[in-house]
Coordinates of C-alpha atoms in Angstrom, one line a residue:
M1 CA 92.5 112.9 108.6
K2 CA 91.5 114.9 105.8
P3 CA 89.5 113.1 103.3
V4 CA 91.2 112.8 100.0
V5 CA 89.6 111.5 96.6
I6 CA 90.9 110.0 93.4
S7 CA 88.9 112.5 91.3
G8 CA 90.1 111.5 87.8
T9 CA 91.9 109.1 85.5
G10 CA 93.5 108.8 82.3
L11 CA 94.9 106.2 80.1
F12 CA 96.8 106.4 77.0
T13 CA 96.6 103.1 74.7
P14 CA 99.7 102.5 72.0
P15 CA 98.5 102.7 68.4
Y16 CA 99.5 99.1 67.5
S17 CA 98.4 95.8 68.9
I18 CA 100.3 92.3 68.4
S19 CA 97.9 89.1 68.7
N20 CA 99.3 85.7 69.9
D21 CA 99.4 84.6 66.6
E22 CA 101.4 87.3 65.5
L23 CA 103.8 87.0 68.4
V24 CA 103.8 83.1 67.8
T25 CA 104.6 83.4 64.3
A26 CA 107.4 85.8 64.9
Y27 CA 108.8 83.2 67.8
N28 CA 108.5 80.5 65.9
A29 CA 110.5 81.7 62.8
Y30 CA 113.4 82.5 65.6
V31 CA 113.3 79.0 66.7
E32 CA 113.8 77.9 63.3
L33 CA 116.5 80.0 62.6
Y34 CA 118.4 79.5 65.9
N35 CA 118.0 75.7 65.3
Q36 CA 119.3 75.6 62.2
E37 CA 122.0 77.9 62.8
H38 CA 122.9 75.3 65.8
A39 CA 122.3 72.2 63.8
A40 CA 125.8 70.7 64.6
A41 CA 125.7 71.6 68.3
I42 CA 122.3 70.7 68.7
A43 CA 123.0 67.2 67.0
A44 CA 126.3 66.7 69.2
G45 CA 124.5 67.3 72.6
D46 CA 126.3 70.6 73.1
T47 CA 123.0 73.0 73.0
T48 CA 119.3 72.5 73.6
A49 CA 117.3 72.8 70.8
L50 CA 114.7 75.4 71.3
E51 CA 111.1 74.7 71.3
P52 CA 108.2 76.6 69.2
S53 CA 105.2 78.1 70.9
S54 CA 101.6 78.3 70.3
S55 CA 98.4 80.8 70.6
A56 CA 97.0 78.1 73.1
F57 CA 99.9 77.7 75.4
I58 CA 99.9 81.4 75.8
E59 CA 96.5 81.9 76.4
K60 CA 96.6 78.8 79.0
A61 CA 99.3 80.3 80.8
S62 CA 98.3 83.7 81.1
G63 CA 94.6 84.7 79.6
I64 CA 96.4 86.9 77.2
K65 CA 95.1 87.1 73.7
S66 CA 96.8 90.3 72.5
R67 CA 98.8 93.3 73.6
Y68 CA 99.5 97.0 72.7
V69 CA 103.0 98.0 71.8
M70 CA 104.8 101.4 70.7
E71 CA 106.1 99.5 67.7
K72 CA 105.4 96.3 66.4
E73 CA 107.4 95.7 63.1
G74 CA 111.0 95.4 64.9
I75 CA 109.0 92.9 67.6
L76 CA 107.9 90.8 64.6
D77 CA 111.0 90.6 62.8
P78 CA 112.4 87.0 64.0
T79 CA 116.2 88.5 63.0
H80 CA 115.5 91.6 65.3
M81 CA 112.8 90.9 68.0
T82 CA 112.9 94.3 69.3
A83 CA 111.0 97.3 69.0
R84 CA 112.7 100.1 66.4
I85 CA 112.0 103.5 68.2
P86 CA 114.5 105.7 67.1
E87 CA 116.4 108.2 70.0
R88 CA 114.8 111.5 70.2
A89 CA 116.8 114.9 70.5
D90 CA 117.4 116.1 73.9
E91 CA 115.2 119.3 72.7
Q92 CA 112.0 117.3 71.7
V93 CA 109.7 115.8 74.3
S94 CA 110.7 112.1 75.1
L95 CA 108.6 109.1 74.7
Q96 CA 107.6 108.5 78.3
A97 CA 106.5 112.0 78.8
E98 CA 104.6 112.2 75.4
M99 CA 102.7 109.0 76.9
C100 CA 102.2 110.7 80.5
V101 CA 101.0 114.2 78.6
A102 CA 98.1 111.9 76.8
A103 CA 97.2 109.9 79.8
A104 CA 97.3 113.0 81.9
R105 CA 95.3 115.3 79.7
E106 CA 92.0 112.5 80.1
A107 CA 92.6 112.4 83.5
L108 CA 92.5 116.2 84.2
D109 CA 89.7 116.5 82.4
R110 CA 87.9 113.8 84.0
A111 CA 88.8 115.5 87.4
G112 CA 88.0 118.8 86.1
K113 CA 91.1 120.5 86.9
Q114 CA 93.6 122.8 85.0
A115 CA 97.5 122.4 85.2
S116 CA 97.3 125.5 87.6
D117 CA 95.4 123.2 90.2
I118 CA 98.2 120.6 90.1
D119 CA 101.6 121.1 92.7
M120 CA 102.8 117.7 92.5
V121 CA 103.6 115.5 89.6
L122 CA 104.7 112.0 90.5
V123 CA 105.8 109.4 87.8
A124 CA 105.9 105.7 89.1
C125 CA 106.6 102.8 86.5
S126 CA 108.8 99.5 86.4
N127 CA 111.3 101.3 84.2
M128 CA 112.2 104.7 83.2
Q129 CA 113.5 105.5 80.1
R130 CA 116.6 107.6 81.4
P131 CA 117.9 108.4 85.1
Y132 CA 118.0 111.8 84.9
P133 CA 116.5 114.9 84.7
A134 CA 113.3 113.0 86.0
M135 CA 110.8 112.3 83.8
A136 CA 108.4 113.9 86.1
V137 CA 109.8 117.1 85.7
E138 CA 109.6 117.0 82.2
V139 CA 106.1 115.9 82.3
Q140 CA 105.3 118.7 84.5
D141 CA 106.9 121.2 82.2
A142 CA 105.4 119.9 79.2
L143 CA 102.0 120.5 81.1
G144 CA 103.2 123.8 82.3
I145 CA 102.0 122.7 86.0
E146 CA 104.1 124.7 88.9
G147 CA 105.4 123.2 92.0
F148 CA 107.5 120.0 91.9
G149 CA 107.8 116.3 90.7
F150 CA 110.0 113.1 91.3
D151 CA 109.8 109.6 90.0
M152 CA 109.4 106.5 91.7
N153 CA 109.9 102.6 91.3
V154 CA 108.4 99.8 93.1
A155 CA 107.9 97.6 90.0
C156 CA 104.2 96.2 89.1
S157 CA 103.4 97.9 92.5
S158 CA 104.3 101.5 91.5
A159 CA 100.9 102.8 90.8
T160 CA 99.2 102.0 94.3
F161 CA 102.1 103.0 96.1
G162 CA 102.2 106.3 94.1
I163 CA 98.7 106.7 95.0
Q164 CA 99.9 106.4 98.9
T165 CA 102.5 109.1 98.2
A166 CA 99.7 111.4 96.6
V167 CA 97.4 110.8 99.6
D168 CA 100.2 111.6 102.1
A169 CA 101.3 114.7 99.8
V170 CA 97.5 116.0 100.1
R171 CA 96.8 115.2 103.4
S172 CA 100.4 117.2 104.7
G173 CA 99.5 120.2 102.8
R174 CA 102.3 119.5 100.7
A175 CA 100.0 119.8 97.3
R176 CA 96.6 120.6 96.8
A177 CA 96.4 118.0 94.3
V178 CA 98.6 115.6 93.0
L179 CA 98.8 114.1 89.2
M180 CA 100.3 110.5 89.0
L181 CA 101.6 108.8 86.1
N182 CA 102.2 105.1 85.0
P183 CA 104.0 105.0 81.6
E184 CA 105.0 101.5 81.0
I185 CA 107.0 100.8 77.9
T186 CA 107.6 97.0 79.2
S187 CA 108.4 96.2 75.3
G188 CA 112.0 97.4 76.4
H189 CA 112.5 95.1 78.8
L190 CA 110.8 92.2 77.9
N191 CA 113.2 89.4 75.9
F192 CA 110.8 88.4 72.9
R193 CA 113.2 85.2 72.8
D194 CA 112.3 83.6 75.7
R195 CA 109.3 81.2 75.3
D196 CA 108.4 81.3 78.8
S197 CA 108.1 85.0 78.8
H198 CA 107.8 86.7 75.5
F199 CA 103.8 86.9 75.4
I200 CA 103.4 88.5 78.9
F201 CA 104.0 92.1 78.8
G202 CA 102.2 95.2 76.9
D203 CA 102.8 98.9 76.8
A204 CA 100.4 101.7 78.4
C205 CA 100.2 104.7 80.3
T206 CA 97.6 105.7 83.0
A207 CA 97.1 108.7 84.9
V208 CA 95.1 109.4 88.6
V209 CA 94.5 112.8 90.2
V210 CA 94.5 112.8 93.9
E211 CA 93.1 115.6 95.8
A212 CA 91.6 116.9 99.1
A213 CA 87.7 116.0 99.0
E214 CA 86.8 119.6 99.8
T215 CA 88.4 120.8 96.4
A216 CA 87.3 118.0 93.9
T217 CA 83.8 118.7 91.8
S218 CA 84.3 115.8 89.3
R219 CA 81.0 113.1 88.7
H220 CA 82.9 110.0 89.7
Q221 CA 85.0 110.7 92.7
W222 CA 86.2 107.9 95.1
E223 CA 86.9 108.6 98.6
I224 CA 90.4 106.8 99.8
L225 CA 89.3 105.1 102.8
D226 CA 92.8 103.0 103.9
S227 CA 95.6 101.2 102.0
Q228 CA 98.8 99.2 103.1
L229 CA 101.7 98.9 101.5
K230 CA 104.1 95.2 101.8
T231 CA 107.5 94.6 100.7
K232 CA 109.5 91.6 101.0
F233 CA 112.4 90.9 99.0
S234 CA 112.9 87.8 96.4
N235 CA 115.1 87.4 93.4
N236 CA 112.1 85.7 91.5
I237 CA 111.2 88.4 89.4
R238 CA 114.4 90.5 88.6
N239 CA 116.1 92.7 86.0
N240 CA 119.9 93.3 86.3
F241 CA 120.0 96.3 83.8
G242 CA 121.7 99.3 84.7
F243 CA 124.4 101.9 84.3
M244 CA 126.8 99.3 86.6
N245 CA 126.5 97.1 83.6
R246 CA 129.1 99.0 82.2
F247 CA 131.6 98.1 84.7
D248 CA 131.7 94.4 83.5
E249 CA 131.5 94.2 79.7
A250 CA 131.3 90.2 79.6
G251 CA 127.7 91.0 81.4
I252 CA 126.1 93.3 78.6
G253 CA 123.4 92.1 76.5
A254 CA 123.3 89.0 78.7
P255 CA 119.4 87.5 79.2
D256 CA 119.6 88.7 83.2
K257 CA 119.4 92.4 81.7
L258 CA 115.9 91.9 80.6
F259 CA 112.8 91.0 82.6
R260 CA 113.2 87.0 83.9
Q261 CA 111.1 85.2 86.8
Q262 CA 110.4 82.0 88.3
G263 CA 106.8 81.9 87.5
R264 CA 105.8 79.0 89.3
K265 CA 107.5 80.5 92.9
V266 CA 105.9 83.5 91.9
F267 CA 102.3 82.3 91.7
K268 CA 102.9 79.8 94.7
E269 CA 104.3 82.8 97.1
V270 CA 102.7 86.3 95.5
C271 CA 99.0 84.5 95.7
P272 CA 98.5 84.6 99.2
M273 CA 100.3 87.4 100.1
A274 CA 97.8 89.3 97.9
A275 CA 94.8 87.7 99.4
E276 CA 96.2 88.3 102.9
T277 CA 96.7 92.0 102.4
I278 CA 93.5 92.7 100.6
A279 CA 91.7 91.1 103.5
A280 CA 93.6 93.0 105.9
T281 CA 93.5 96.4 104.4
V282 CA 89.3 96.2 104.1
K283 CA 89.2 95.1 107.6
N284 CA 91.4 98.2 108.6
A285 CA 88.9 100.4 106.7
G286 CA 86.1 98.8 108.6
L287 CA 84.6 97.0 105.7
E288 CA 84.1 93.5 105.0
V289 CA 84.8 91.3 102.3
A290 CA 81.3 91.0 101.4
D291 CA 80.8 94.7 101.2
V292 CA 83.5 95.2 98.1
S293 CA 81.5 95.6 94.9
R294 CA 84.9 95.6 92.9
Y295 CA 87.9 94.4 92.8
W296 CA 90.4 96.1 90.6
L297 CA 93.6 93.7 90.4
H298 CA 96.9 93.5 88.8
Q299 CA 96.7 92.4 85.4
A300 CA 99.6 90.0 85.4
N301 CA 98.0 86.4 85.1
L302 CA 94.5 85.4 84.7
N303 CA 95.2 82.3 86.7
M304 CA 96.8 84.5 89.7
N305 CA 93.6 86.9 89.8
L306 CA 91.2 83.8 89.9
L307 CA 92.7 82.3 92.9
I308 CA 93.4 85.6 94.7
A309 CA 89.6 86.3 94.3
R310 CA 88.3 82.7 95.1
T311 CA 90.6 82.7 98.4
L312 CA 89.2 86.2 99.4
L313 CA 85.5 85.2 98.7
G314 CA 85.1 81.5 99.0
R315 CA 84.1 81.3 95.8
D316 CA 84.6 82.2 91.8
A317 CA 84.3 86.0 91.6
T318 CA 82.3 87.2 88.6
P319 CA 83.3 89.1 85.5
E320 CA 81.7 92.6 87.2
E321 CA 83.4 91.7 90.7
A322 CA 87.3 91.4 89.5
P323 CA 87.2 93.0 85.8
V324 CA 90.0 91.8 83.1
I325 CA 91.6 93.8 80.7
L326 CA 95.1 91.6 80.4
D327 CA 93.2 89.7 77.7
T328 CA 94.1 93.0 75.2
Y329 CA 96.4 94.5 77.0
A330 CA 98.8 92.0 78.7
N331 CA 100.8 92.6 81.7
T332 CA 101.1 96.3 81.7
S333 CA 103.0 96.4 85.1
S334 CA 102.3 99.3 87.0
A335 CA 99.2 100.3 84.5
G336 CA 97.2 97.2 84.9
S337 CA 94.9 98.1 87.7
I338 CA 94.4 101.5 87.2
I339 CA 93.6 100.4 83.4
A340 CA 90.9 98.3 85.2
F341 CA 89.8 100.8 87.3
H342 CA 89.5 103.4 84.8
K343 CA 88.0 101.3 82.8
Y344 CA 85.2 99.3 85.1
Q345 CA 84.2 102.3 87.7
D346 CA 81.7 104.2 86.1
D347 CA 78.7 102.1 86.8
L348 CA 79.1 101.4 90.6
P349 CA 76.5 103.5 92.3
S350 CA 77.3 106.3 95.2
G351 CA 78.6 104.2 98.4
A352 CA 79.9 101.2 96.7
N353 CA 83.7 100.1 97.9
G354 CA 86.1 99.2 95.8
V355 CA 89.6 97.7 96.2
I356 CA 92.6 98.7 93.6
C357 CA 95.5 96.1 94.4
S358 CA 98.8 95.5 92.5
F359 CA 101.7 93.2 93.3
G360 CA 104.7 92.3 91.8
A361 CA 108.6 92.3 91.9
G362 CA 110.3 93.0 95.1
Y363 CA 108.1 91.2 96.2
S364 CA 105.9 94.2 96.4
I365 CA 101.8 94.6 96.9
G366 CA 100.0 98.1 97.2
C367 CA 96.3 97.8 98.2
V368 CA 94.0 101.0 98.3
V369 CA 90.7 100.7 99.6
V370 CA 88.1 103.1 98.0
R371 CA 84.3 104.3 98.2
K372 CA 82.0 106.1 95.6
K373 CA 80.9 109.4 96.7

């Protein structure tokens, strides 16, 4: 098959960061207000009092210390607890497209490509800010790219599924090069009033240029040796928000219209699936686990990544083998593994092998084995 490479990556980091201490202060203020407001019902046993949180609890549960967001004052307001981002006029570039353009410019620069070199734009992420027109087509227009674009959603695995979709387009001759983007405004679907999940997510956008090896000229090229995509239906990570919500007004604004998960079940079921998928993909690429220098894993939970790496290696991975970015970025859904790849790839020598793997709602798992040229 035609050799295909990742020739450039880019990252947009939002301007605001929220520490665990800041988030906990806001959450605990909300808890106090809620318990005061419902004091009579709590005393009567009709309502359960909310429990406060702590920074120590968050870090132990997830490994997260802070996260980036597109707006923080509204999130930290205990009477609001949602970002305050005004709607833009249809004539203005949308927020997700703006994030994409910023990440795309860095990826194109690293790849040594111009807009005229790209034939396909793919926006792959957990939540689009609107159903249509496609975010990818708006980004295509903003960057002056000819050709075509479309959106796709495989939740946290969107980026790895997007890479494979880009590879297929290049190998088929449908596109010379593909710009694949992951704009995650996860603060929009996170319930900041839920003690078990209010700390999980952060905002970010990543970009990847995929092209035929014969046209690539960048300094840091990664040949895509093999990939594997896997899905298995589960309700353990779910969000019921959608246009059909208006059919039943009783459910509008209900907690299930935001992110929710059964974390213990996810941990127990996804970790072995991810380890098995990585091992199988590495083997299909003609390699052994010992041949892999670095694992850029989905940045959802530190304990999950530690277990997956330990299952594969038979020991704890070093920070160099499985770099972590979720301590400062939190879970950025589809962008997480690409942020790790973007930040921790340039030091590896030619011939080094690596694995990009993401996993999440679906369940979905995407694994891509790459080799530095």
